XYZ file of C-alpha atoms in Angstrom:
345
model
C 8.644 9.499 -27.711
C 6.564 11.527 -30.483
C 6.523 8.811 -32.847
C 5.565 6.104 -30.326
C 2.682 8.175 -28.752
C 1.727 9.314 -32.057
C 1.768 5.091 -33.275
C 0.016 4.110 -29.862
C 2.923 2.241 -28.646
C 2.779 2.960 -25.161
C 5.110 0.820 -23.744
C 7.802 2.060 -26.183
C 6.784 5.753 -25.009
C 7.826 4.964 -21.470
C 11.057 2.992 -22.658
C 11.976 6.311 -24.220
C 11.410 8.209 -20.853
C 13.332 5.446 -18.758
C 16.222 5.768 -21.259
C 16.094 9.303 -20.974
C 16.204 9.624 -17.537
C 19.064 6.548 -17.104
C 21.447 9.045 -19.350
C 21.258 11.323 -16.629
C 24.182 11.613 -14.094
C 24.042 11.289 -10.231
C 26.460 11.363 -7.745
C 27.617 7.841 -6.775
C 24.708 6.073 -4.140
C 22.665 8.358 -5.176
C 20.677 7.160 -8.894
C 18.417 4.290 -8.382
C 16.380 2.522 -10.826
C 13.799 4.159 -12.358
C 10.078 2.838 -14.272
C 7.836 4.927 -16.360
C 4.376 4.256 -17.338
C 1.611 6.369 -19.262
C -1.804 7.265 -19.282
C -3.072 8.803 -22.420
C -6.332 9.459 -21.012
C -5.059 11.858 -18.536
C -1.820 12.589 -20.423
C -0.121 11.653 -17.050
C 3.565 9.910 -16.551
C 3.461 7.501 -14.059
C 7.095 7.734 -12.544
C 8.595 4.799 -9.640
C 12.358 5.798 -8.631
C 14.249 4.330 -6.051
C 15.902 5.950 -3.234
C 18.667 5.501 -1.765
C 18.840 3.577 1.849
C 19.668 5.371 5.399
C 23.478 4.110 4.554
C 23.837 6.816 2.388
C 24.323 9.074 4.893
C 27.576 9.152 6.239
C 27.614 8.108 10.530
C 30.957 9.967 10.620
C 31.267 13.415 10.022
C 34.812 13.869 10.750
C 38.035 12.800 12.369
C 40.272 14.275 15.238
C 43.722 13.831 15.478
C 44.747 12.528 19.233
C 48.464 12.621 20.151
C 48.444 9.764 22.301
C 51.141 6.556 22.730
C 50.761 5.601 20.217
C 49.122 8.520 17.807
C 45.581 7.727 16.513
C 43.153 9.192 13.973
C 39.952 9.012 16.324
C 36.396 9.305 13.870
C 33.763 11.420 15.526
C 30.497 10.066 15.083
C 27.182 12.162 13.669
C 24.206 12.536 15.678
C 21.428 10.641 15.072
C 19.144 13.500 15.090
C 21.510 14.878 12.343
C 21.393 11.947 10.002
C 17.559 11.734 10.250
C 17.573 15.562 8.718
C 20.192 14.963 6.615
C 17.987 11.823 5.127
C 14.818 13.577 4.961
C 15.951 16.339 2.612
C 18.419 14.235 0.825
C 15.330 12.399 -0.490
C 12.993 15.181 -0.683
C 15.714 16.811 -2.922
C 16.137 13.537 -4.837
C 12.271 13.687 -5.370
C 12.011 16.856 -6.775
C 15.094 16.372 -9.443
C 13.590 13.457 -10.489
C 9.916 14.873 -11.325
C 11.380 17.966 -12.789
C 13.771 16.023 -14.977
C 11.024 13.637 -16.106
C 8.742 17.354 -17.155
C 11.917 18.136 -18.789
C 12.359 15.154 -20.884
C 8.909 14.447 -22.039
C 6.891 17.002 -24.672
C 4.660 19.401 -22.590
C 1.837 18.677 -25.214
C 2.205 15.230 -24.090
C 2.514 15.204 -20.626
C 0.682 17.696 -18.616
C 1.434 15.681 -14.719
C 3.502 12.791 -13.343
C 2.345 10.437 -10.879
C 5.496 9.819 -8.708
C 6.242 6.979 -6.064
C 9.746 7.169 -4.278
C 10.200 4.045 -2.843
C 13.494 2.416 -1.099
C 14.284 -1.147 -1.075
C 15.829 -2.732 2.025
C 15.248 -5.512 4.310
C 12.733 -5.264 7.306
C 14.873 -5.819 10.064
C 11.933 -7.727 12.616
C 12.022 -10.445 9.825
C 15.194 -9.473 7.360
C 12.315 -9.955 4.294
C 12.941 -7.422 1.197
C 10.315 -4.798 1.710
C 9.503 -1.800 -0.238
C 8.375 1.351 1.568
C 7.109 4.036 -0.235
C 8.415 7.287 1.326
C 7.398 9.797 -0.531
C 3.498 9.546 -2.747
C 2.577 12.908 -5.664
C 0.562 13.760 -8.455
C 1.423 17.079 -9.545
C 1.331 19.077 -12.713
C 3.259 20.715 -15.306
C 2.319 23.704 -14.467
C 2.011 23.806 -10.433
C 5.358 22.408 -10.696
C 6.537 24.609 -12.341
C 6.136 27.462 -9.689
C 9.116 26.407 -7.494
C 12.130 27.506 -7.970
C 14.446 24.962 -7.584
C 17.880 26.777 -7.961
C 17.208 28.951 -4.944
C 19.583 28.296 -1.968
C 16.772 28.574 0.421
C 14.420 26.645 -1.089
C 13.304 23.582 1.746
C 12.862 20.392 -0.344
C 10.401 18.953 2.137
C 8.339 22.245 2.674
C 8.229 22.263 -1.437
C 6.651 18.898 -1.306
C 3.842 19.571 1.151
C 3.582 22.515 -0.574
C 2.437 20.020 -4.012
C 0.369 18.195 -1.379
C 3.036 15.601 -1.455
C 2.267 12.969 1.122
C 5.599 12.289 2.608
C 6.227 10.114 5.456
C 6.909 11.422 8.969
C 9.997 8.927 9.542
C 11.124 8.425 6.547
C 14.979 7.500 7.948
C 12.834 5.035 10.147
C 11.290 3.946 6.501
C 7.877 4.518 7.751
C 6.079 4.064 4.417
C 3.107 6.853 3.222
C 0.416 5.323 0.841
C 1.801 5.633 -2.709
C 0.000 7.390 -5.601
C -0.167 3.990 -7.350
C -0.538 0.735 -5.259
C 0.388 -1.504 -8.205
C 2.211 -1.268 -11.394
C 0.409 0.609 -13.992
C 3.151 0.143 -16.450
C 1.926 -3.898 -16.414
C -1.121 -2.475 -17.651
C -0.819 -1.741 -21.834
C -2.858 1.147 -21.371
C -4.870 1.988 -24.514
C -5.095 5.595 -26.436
C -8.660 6.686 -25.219
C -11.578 6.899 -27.875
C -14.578 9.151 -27.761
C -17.485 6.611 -28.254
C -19.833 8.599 -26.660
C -19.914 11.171 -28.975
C -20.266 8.667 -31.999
C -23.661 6.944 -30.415
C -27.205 7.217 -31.362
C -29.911 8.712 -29.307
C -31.195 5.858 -27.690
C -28.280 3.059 -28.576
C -28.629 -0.661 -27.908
C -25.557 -1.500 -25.550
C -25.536 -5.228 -27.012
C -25.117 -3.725 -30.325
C -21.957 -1.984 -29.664
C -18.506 -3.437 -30.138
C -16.571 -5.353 -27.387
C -13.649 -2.357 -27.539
C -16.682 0.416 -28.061
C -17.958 -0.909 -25.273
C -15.190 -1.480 -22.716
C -14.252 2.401 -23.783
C -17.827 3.022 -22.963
C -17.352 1.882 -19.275
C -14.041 3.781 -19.180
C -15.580 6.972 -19.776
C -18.392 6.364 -17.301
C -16.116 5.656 -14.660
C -14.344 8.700 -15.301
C -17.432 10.956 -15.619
C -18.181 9.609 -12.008
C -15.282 11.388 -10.718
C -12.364 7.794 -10.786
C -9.578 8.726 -13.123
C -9.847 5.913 -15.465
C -7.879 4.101 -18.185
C -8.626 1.495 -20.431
C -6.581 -1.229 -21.187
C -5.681 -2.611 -24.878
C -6.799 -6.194 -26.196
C -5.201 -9.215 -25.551
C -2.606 -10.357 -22.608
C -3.897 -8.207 -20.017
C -5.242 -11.181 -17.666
C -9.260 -10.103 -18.955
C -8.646 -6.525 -17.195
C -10.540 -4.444 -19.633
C -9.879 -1.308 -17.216
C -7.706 0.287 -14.262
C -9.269 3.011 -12.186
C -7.970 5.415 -9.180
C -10.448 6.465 -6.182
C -8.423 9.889 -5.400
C -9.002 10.639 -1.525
C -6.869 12.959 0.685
C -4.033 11.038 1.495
C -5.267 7.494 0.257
C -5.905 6.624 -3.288
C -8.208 3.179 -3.848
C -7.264 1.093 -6.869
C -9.711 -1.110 -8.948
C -9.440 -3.111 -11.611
C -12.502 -3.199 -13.981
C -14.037 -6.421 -16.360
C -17.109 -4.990 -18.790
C -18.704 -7.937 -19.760
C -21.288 -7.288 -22.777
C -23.297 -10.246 -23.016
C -27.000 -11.307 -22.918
C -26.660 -14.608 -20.376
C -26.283 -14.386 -16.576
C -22.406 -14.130 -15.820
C -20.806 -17.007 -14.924
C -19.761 -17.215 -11.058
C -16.402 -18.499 -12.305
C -15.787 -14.957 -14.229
C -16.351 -13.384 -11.246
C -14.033 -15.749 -9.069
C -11.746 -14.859 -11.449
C -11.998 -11.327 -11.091
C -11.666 -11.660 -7.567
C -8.232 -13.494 -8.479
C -6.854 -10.901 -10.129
C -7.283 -8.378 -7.430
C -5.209 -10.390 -5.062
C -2.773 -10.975 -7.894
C -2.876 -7.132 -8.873
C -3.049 -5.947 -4.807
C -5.417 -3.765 -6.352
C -7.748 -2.553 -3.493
C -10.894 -3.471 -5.197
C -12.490 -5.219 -8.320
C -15.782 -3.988 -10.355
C -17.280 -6.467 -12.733
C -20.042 -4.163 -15.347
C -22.644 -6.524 -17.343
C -25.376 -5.606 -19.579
C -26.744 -8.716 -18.199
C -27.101 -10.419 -13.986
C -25.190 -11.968 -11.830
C -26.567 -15.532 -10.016
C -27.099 -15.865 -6.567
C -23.420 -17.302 -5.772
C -21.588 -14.448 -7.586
C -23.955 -12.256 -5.446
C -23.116 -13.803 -2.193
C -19.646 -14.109 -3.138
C -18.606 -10.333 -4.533
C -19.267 -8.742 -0.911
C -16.740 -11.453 0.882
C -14.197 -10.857 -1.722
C -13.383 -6.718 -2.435
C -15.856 -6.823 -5.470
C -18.847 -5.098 -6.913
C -21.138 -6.279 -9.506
C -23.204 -3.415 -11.387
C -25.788 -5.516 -13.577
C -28.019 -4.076 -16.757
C -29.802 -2.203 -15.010
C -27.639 -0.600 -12.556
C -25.561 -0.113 -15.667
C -28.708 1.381 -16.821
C -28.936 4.169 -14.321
C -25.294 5.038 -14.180
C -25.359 5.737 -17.885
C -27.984 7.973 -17.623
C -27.288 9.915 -14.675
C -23.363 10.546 -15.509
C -23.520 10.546 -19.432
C -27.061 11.470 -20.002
C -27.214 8.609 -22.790
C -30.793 6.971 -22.502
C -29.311 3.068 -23.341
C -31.537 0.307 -24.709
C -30.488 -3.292 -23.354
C -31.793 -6.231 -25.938
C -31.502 -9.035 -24.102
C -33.924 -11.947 -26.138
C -35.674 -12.859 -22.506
C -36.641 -10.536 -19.394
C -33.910 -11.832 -16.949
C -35.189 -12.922 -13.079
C -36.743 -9.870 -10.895
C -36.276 -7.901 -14.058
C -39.281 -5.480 -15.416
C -39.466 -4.503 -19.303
C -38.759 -1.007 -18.247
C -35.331 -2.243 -17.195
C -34.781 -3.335 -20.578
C -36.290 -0.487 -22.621
């Protein structure tokens, strides 16, 4: 895992932590599948594992011999009440071993928090589609984790997760499903080691002068500055999503998707159709399009209509300067429409 953080091979990083954790035993029923993803910029593991369905609790909890003509072995059902508890701590429990196996397998100056999802997959029974409830939605860290004490016979599994602000459903035997930490797959998403561009620019530096990947890393770190917990994506393959953000609310995080386009001509309304493509394709919750440039009246009138937001040059502008304190020159070769040389200079 050292050697493919240390080579910026992300993917192969959360391989090694998938691996890892499939080497570990689990009594039968009760190991699912498990995904791994990884953001450098936060040095958070983001960690999906599948529970196990109600079925795993057993409906019979015993059997009583009655001497009758003939003899029979009569089972004697468990309460429903009884299986609901027995569910709700069984994957409470399951939820904690996995994030405290996952610390324990990755390097501590690596991975300070994990971003865990426990979802179950079974069929909706109105419709008998696959569906995937998340039950159980964390971010926690390294170090709050590691306050509980797991080992202790009294410890309560679900009182341990509100304790970590878990969100954790109130039904979960009735797979009544919590917002997850992550609403799509970050680990689709070749997340890129972050880079400190902000420290490397001049006083007053011309945005159009920077490099695409400068740039995009640029956007990144205002995002982040602004209070989203941001992550930029590498080059190539990654459908034109430059970043992936999280809007972290009490009990709701907002996903967005984010395209930093660095040129000096109006957008094209297709680019930003596109965008708007992508977030249905993504289910992220919303998409942000960043320009040095404008946007035309159609992307304008379409971005509201369609879960998007379009911050132009100047808007860029502003946001630069209130969050990074970086006074940014824009030199676009004509004033664009409604624009006023200050915008520019």
């Amino acid at each position: 895992m050292e050697r493919a953080l240390g080579s910026g091979d992300l993917q192969a990083f959360a391989v090694g932590v998938e691996s890892a954790l499939a080497r570990i035993e689990y009594p039968v029923g009760l190991k699912g599948a498990r995904r791994a993803g990884f953001a450098p910029e936060s040095r958070e593991l983001v960690l999906e594992i599948e529970l196990p369905t109600q079925t795993i609790v057993p409906s019979v909890q015993g059997y009583r011999f009655k001497a009758s003509a003939p003899p029979a072995v009569v089972p004697q059902p468990r309460k429903e009440a009884e299986c609901r508890s027995l569910y709700r701590d069984l994957v409470a429990r399951l939820a904690l071993r996995a994030i405290d196996e996952a610390f324990a397998v990755t390097p501590s100056a690596m991975v300070d928090a994990v971003a865990f999802n426990g979802i179950v997959r079974a069929k909706d029974r109105a419709t008998g589609k696959p569906i995937e409830p998340c039950l159980i939605g964390l971010r926690v860290s390294r170090e709050a984790f590691g306050e509980l004490v797991l080992d202790e016979p009294e410890l309560d599994p679900v009182r341990s997760l509100r304790y970590l602000n878990a969100v954790v459903s109130q039904h979960p035997y009735d797979l009544e499903p919590v917002p997850p930490v992550v609403t799509f797959d970050l680990s689709r998403y070749r997340l890129a080691p972050g880079r400190d561009v902000v420290a490397g620019l001049d006083s007053r530096p011309d945005l159009l002068a920077m490099d695409p990947t400068e740039f995009e890393h640029l956007i990144r770190r205002l995002f982040e500055k602004a209070g989203l917990k941001s992550w930029a994506t590498q080059a190539s393959r990654d459908d034109g999503i430059d970043a992936v953000a999280v809007i972290e609310q009490p009990l709701l995080s907002t996903q967005c998707i984010i395209q930093a386009k660095r040129t000096r001509n109006v957008v094209p309304a297709d680019t930003v159709r596109a965008v708007a493509g992508l977030v249905n394709d993504t289910g992220a919750s919303k998409g942000i399009v960043v320009t040095t440039a404008w946007f035309g009246k159609t992307s304008l009138d379409f971005a509201p209509r369609n879960r998007l937001e379009l911050i132009d040059g100047r808007h860029l502008k502003a946001l630069l300067l209130e969050h990074l304190e970086i006074d940014s020159l824009i030199g676009l070769p004509k004033l664009p429409p409604g624009w006023q040389p200050r915008d520019l200079s």
